[in-house]
PDB file of C-alpha atoms in Angstrom:
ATOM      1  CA  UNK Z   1      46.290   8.898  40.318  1.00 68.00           C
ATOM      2  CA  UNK Z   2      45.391  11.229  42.915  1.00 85.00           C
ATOM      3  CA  UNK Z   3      42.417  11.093  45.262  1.00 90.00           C
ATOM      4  CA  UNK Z   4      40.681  14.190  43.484  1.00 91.00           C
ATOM      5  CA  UNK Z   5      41.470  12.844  39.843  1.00 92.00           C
ATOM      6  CA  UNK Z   6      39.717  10.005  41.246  1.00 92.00           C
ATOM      7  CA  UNK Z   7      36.850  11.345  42.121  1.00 94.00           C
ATOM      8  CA  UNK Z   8      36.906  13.875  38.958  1.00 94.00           C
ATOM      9  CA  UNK Z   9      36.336  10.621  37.058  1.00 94.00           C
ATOM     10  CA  UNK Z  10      33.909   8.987  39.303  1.00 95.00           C
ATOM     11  CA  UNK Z  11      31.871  12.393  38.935  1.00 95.00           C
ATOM     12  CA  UNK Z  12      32.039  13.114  35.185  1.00 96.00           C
ATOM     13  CA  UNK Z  13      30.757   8.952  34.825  1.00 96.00           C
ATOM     14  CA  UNK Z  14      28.227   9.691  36.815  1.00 96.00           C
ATOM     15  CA  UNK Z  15      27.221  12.776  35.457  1.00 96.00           C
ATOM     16  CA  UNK Z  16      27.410  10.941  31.317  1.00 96.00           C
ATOM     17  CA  UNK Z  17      25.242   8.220  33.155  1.00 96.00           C
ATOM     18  CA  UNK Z  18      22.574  10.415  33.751  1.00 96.00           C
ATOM     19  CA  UNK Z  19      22.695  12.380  30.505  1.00 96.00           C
ATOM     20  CA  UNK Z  20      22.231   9.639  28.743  1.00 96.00           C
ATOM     21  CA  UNK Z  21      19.603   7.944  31.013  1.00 95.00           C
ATOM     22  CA  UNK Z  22      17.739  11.825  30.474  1.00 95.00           C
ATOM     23  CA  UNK Z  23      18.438  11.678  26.719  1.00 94.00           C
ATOM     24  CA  UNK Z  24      17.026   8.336  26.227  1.00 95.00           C
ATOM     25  CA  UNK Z  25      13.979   8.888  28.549  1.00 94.00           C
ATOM     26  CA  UNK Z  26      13.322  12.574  26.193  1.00 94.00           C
ATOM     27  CA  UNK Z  27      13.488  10.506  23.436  1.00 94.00           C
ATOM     28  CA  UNK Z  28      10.660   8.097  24.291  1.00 92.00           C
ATOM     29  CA  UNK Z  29       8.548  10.537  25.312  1.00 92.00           C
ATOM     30  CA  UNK Z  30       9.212  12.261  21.806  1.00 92.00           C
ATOM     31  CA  UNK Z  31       8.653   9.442  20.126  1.00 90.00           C
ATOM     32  CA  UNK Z  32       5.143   8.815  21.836  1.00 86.00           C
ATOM     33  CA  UNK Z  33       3.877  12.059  20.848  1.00 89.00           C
ATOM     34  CA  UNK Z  34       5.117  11.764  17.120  1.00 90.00           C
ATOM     35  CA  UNK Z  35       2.731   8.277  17.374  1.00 87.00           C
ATOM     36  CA  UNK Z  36      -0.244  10.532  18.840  1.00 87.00           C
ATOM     37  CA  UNK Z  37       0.288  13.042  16.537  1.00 91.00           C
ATOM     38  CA  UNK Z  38       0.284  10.747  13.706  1.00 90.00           C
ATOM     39  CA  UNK Z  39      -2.756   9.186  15.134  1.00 89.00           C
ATOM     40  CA  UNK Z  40      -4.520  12.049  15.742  1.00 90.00           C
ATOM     41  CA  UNK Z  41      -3.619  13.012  11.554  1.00 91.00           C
ATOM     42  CA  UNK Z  42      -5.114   9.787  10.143  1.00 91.00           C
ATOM     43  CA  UNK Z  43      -8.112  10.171  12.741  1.00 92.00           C
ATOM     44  CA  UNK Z  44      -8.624  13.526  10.680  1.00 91.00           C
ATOM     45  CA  UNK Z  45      -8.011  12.806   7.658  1.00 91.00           C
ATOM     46  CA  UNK Z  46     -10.525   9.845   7.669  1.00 91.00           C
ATOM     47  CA  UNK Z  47     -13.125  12.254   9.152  1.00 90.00           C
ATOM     48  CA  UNK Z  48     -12.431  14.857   6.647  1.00 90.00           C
ATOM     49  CA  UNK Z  49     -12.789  12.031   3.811  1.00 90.00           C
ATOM     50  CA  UNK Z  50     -15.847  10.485   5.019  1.00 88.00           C
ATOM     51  CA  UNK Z  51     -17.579  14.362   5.582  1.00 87.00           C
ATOM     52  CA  UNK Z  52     -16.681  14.574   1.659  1.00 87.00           C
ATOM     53  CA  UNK Z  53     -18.354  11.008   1.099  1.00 87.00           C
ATOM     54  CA  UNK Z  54     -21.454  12.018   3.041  1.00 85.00           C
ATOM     55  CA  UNK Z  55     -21.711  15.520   0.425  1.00 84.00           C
ATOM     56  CA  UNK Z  56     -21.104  13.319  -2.691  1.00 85.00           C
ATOM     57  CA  UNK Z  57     -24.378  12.617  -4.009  1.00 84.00           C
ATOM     58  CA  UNK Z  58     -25.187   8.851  -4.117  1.00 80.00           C
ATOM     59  CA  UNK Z  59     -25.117   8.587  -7.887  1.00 81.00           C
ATOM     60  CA  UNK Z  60     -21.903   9.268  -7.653  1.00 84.00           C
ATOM     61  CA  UNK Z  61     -20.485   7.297  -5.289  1.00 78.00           C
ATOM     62  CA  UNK Z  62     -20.972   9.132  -1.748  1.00 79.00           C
ATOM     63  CA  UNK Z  63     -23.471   8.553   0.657  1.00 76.00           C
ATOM     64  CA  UNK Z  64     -25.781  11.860   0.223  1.00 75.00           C
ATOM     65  CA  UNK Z  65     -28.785  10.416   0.922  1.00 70.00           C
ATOM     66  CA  UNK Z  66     -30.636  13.204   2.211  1.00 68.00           C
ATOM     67  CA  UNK Z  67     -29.453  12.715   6.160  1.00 65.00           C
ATOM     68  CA  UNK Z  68     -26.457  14.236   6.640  1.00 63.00           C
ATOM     69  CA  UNK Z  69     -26.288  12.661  10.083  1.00 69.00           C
ATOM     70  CA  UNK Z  70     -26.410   8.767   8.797  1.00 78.00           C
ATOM     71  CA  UNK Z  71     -22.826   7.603   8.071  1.00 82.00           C
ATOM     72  CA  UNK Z  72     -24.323   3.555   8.297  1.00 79.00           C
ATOM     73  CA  UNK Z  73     -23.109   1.771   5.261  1.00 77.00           C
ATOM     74  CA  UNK Z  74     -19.571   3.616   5.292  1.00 83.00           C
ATOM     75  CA  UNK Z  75     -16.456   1.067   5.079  1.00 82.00           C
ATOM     76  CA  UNK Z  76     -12.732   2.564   4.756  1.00 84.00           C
ATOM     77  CA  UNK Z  77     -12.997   1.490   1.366  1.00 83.00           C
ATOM     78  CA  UNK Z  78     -15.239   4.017   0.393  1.00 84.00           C
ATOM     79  CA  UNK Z  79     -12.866   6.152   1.516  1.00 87.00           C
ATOM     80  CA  UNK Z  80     -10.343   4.842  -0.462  1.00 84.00           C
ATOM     81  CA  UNK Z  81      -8.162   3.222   2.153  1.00 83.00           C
ATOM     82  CA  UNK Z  82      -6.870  -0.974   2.008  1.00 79.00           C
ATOM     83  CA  UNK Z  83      -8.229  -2.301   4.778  1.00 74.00           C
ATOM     84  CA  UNK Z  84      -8.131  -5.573   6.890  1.00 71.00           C
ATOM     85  CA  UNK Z  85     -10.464  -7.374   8.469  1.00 62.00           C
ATOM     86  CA  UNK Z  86     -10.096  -8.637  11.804  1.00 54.00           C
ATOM     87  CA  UNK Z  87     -11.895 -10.006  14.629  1.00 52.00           C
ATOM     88  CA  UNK Z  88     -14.736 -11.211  12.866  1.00 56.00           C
ATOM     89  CA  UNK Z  89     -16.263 -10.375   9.578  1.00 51.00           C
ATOM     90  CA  UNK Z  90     -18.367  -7.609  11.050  1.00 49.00           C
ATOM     91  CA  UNK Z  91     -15.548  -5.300  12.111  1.00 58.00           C
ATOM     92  CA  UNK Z  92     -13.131  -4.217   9.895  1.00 64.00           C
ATOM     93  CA  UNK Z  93     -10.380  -2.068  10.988  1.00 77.00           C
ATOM     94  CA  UNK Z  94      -7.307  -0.106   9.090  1.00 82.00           C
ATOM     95  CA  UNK Z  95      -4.044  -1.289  10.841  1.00 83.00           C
ATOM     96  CA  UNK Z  96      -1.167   1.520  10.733  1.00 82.00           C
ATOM     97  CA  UNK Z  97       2.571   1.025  12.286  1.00 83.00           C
ATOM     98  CA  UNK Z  98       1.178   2.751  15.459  1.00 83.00           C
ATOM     99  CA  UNK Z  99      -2.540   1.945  15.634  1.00 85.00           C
ATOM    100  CA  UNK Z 100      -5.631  -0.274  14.629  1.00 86.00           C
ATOM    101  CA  UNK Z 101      -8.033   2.355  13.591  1.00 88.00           C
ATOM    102  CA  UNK Z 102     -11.758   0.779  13.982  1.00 87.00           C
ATOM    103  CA  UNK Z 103     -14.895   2.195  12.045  1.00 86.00           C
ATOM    104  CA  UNK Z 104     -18.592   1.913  13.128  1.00 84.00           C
ATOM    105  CA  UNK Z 105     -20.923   3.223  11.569  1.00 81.00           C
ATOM    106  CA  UNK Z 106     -24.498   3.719  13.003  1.00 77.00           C
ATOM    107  CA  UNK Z 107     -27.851   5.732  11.513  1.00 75.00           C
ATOM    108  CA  UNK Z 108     -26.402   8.983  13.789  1.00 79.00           C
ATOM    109  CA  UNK Z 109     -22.842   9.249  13.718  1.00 86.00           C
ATOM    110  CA  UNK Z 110     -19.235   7.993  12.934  1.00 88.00           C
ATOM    111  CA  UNK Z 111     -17.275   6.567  15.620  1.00 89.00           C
ATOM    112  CA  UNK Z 112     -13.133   5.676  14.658  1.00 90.00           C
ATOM    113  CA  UNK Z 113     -11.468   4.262  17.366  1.00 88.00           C
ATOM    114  CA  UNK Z 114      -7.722   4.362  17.837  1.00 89.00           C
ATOM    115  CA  UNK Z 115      -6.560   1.040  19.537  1.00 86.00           C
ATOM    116  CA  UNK Z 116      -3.576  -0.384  20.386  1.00 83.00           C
ATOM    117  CA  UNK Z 117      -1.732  -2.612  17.593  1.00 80.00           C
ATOM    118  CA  UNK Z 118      -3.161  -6.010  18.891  1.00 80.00           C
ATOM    119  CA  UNK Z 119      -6.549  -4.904  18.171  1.00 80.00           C
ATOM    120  CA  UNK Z 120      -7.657  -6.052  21.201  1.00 77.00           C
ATOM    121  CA  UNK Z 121     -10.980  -5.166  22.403  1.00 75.00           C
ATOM    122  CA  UNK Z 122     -10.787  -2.874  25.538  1.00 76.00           C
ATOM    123  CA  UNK Z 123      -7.385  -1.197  24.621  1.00 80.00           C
ATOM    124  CA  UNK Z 124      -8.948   1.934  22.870  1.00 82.00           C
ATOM    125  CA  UNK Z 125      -6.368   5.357  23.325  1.00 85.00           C
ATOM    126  CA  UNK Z 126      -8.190   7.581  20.878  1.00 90.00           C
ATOM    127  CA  UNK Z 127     -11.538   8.397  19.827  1.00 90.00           C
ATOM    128  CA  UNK Z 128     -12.966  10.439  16.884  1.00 91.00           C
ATOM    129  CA  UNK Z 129     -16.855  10.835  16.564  1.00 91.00           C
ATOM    130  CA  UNK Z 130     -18.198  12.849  14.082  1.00 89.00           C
ATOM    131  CA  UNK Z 131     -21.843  13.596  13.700  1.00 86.00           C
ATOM    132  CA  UNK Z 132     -22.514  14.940  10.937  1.00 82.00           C
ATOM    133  CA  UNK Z 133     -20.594  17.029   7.908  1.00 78.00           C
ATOM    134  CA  UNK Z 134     -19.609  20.379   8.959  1.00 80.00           C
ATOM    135  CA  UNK Z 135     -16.332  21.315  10.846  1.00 79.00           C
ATOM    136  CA  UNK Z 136     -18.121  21.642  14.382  1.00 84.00           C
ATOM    137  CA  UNK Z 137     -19.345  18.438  14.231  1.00 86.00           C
ATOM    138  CA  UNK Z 138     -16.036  16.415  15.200  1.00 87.00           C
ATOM    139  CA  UNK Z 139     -15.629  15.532  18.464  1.00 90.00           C
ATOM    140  CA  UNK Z 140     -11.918  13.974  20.206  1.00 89.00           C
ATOM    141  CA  UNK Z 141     -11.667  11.596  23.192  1.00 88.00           C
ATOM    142  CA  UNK Z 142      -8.297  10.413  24.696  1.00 86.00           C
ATOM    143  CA  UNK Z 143      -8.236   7.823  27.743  1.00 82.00           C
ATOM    144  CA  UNK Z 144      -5.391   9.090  29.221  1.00 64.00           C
ATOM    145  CA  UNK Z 145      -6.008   6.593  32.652  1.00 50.00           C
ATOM    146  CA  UNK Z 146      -4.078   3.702  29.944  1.00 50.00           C
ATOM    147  CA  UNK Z 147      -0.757   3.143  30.774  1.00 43.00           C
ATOM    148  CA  UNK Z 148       0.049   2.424  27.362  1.00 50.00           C
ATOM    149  CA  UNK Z 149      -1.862   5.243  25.545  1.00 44.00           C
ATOM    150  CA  UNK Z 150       0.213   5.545  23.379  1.00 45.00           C
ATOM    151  CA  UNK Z 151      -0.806   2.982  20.661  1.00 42.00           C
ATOM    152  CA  UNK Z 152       2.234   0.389  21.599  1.00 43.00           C
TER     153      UNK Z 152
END
C-alpha cells in the first residue's frame, strides 16, 4: 500500500472511533433523560392521585376531612399502588426500575421524594411537594449538584 492509502485508513479509523465514542456518549445522555422523564411522570401521577384522594369524601374512601391541606395518614396504597417497605417500618417507599419514590406525609403537605435505587438516605434527585389540591399547589425540586442525578 501506498503512504496516502495508509493514512486514508488510519484517518477513516479514527474518524469511526470517534463516531461511535459520540454515539454511545448521545445515547447515555438520552437514556438519562428518558429515566427523568419517567420520574418526573410517576412523581405526577402520584400527586394527581393523591389531590383526587384528598376530594373523595372520607366515607368513601379519600381523605376529605375538611382540610384540604392535611395529606397525614396517606400511604401509596390508598392510592392504589403495591408498595414495599424499606428501611424501617415507618417509611415505606414505591421502588420503580429507575427510582425509590418515598412518601411523607405531614398535617401541611405531601412530600415524594425521588431517590436513587439503593434507597439510601441522602441520595434524593427529585422532589415533589404538594400542598394542597388544586393545580398551583405542586411544587418540583431537582438537586442537580449529584453526580448521579439521574436515579442510577
Amino acid at each position: 500500500m501506498g503512504q496516502q492509502q495508509l493514512l486514508l485508513l488510519v484517518l477513516s479509523i479514527v474518524v469511526v472511533g470517534l463516531a461511535v465514542a459520540v454515539g454511545i456518549e448521545s445515547f447515555e445522555e438520552n437514556q438519562r433523560k428518558a429515566r427523568q422523564d419517567q420520574t418526573i411522570v410517576l412523581l405526577v401521577d402520584i400527586a394527581a392521585k393523591a389531590q383526587a384522594w384528598k376530594k373523595t369524601p372520607t366515607a368513601m374512601g379519600g381523605g376529605d376531612n375538611g382540610d384540604t391541606n392535611d395529606f397525614s395518614g396517606l400511604t401509596f396504597a390508598d392510592l392504589g399502588f403495591t408498595t414495599t417497605e424499606m428501611q424501617g417500618s415507618r417509611e415505606v417507599v414505591l421502588l420503580t426500575e429507575y427510582a425509590c419514590v418515598k412518601l411523607i406525609g405531614n398535617g401541611s403537605r405531601l412530600d415524594l421524594n425521588a431517590l436513587n435505587t439503593t434507597c439510601g438516605n441522602g441520595t434524593w434527585w427529585m422532589a415533589l411537594r404538594l400542598t394542597g389540591s388544586d393545580y398551583d399547589d405542586i411544587e418540583f425540586r431537582f438537586n442537580d449538584n449529584r453526580a448521579d442525578n439521574n436515579g442510577q
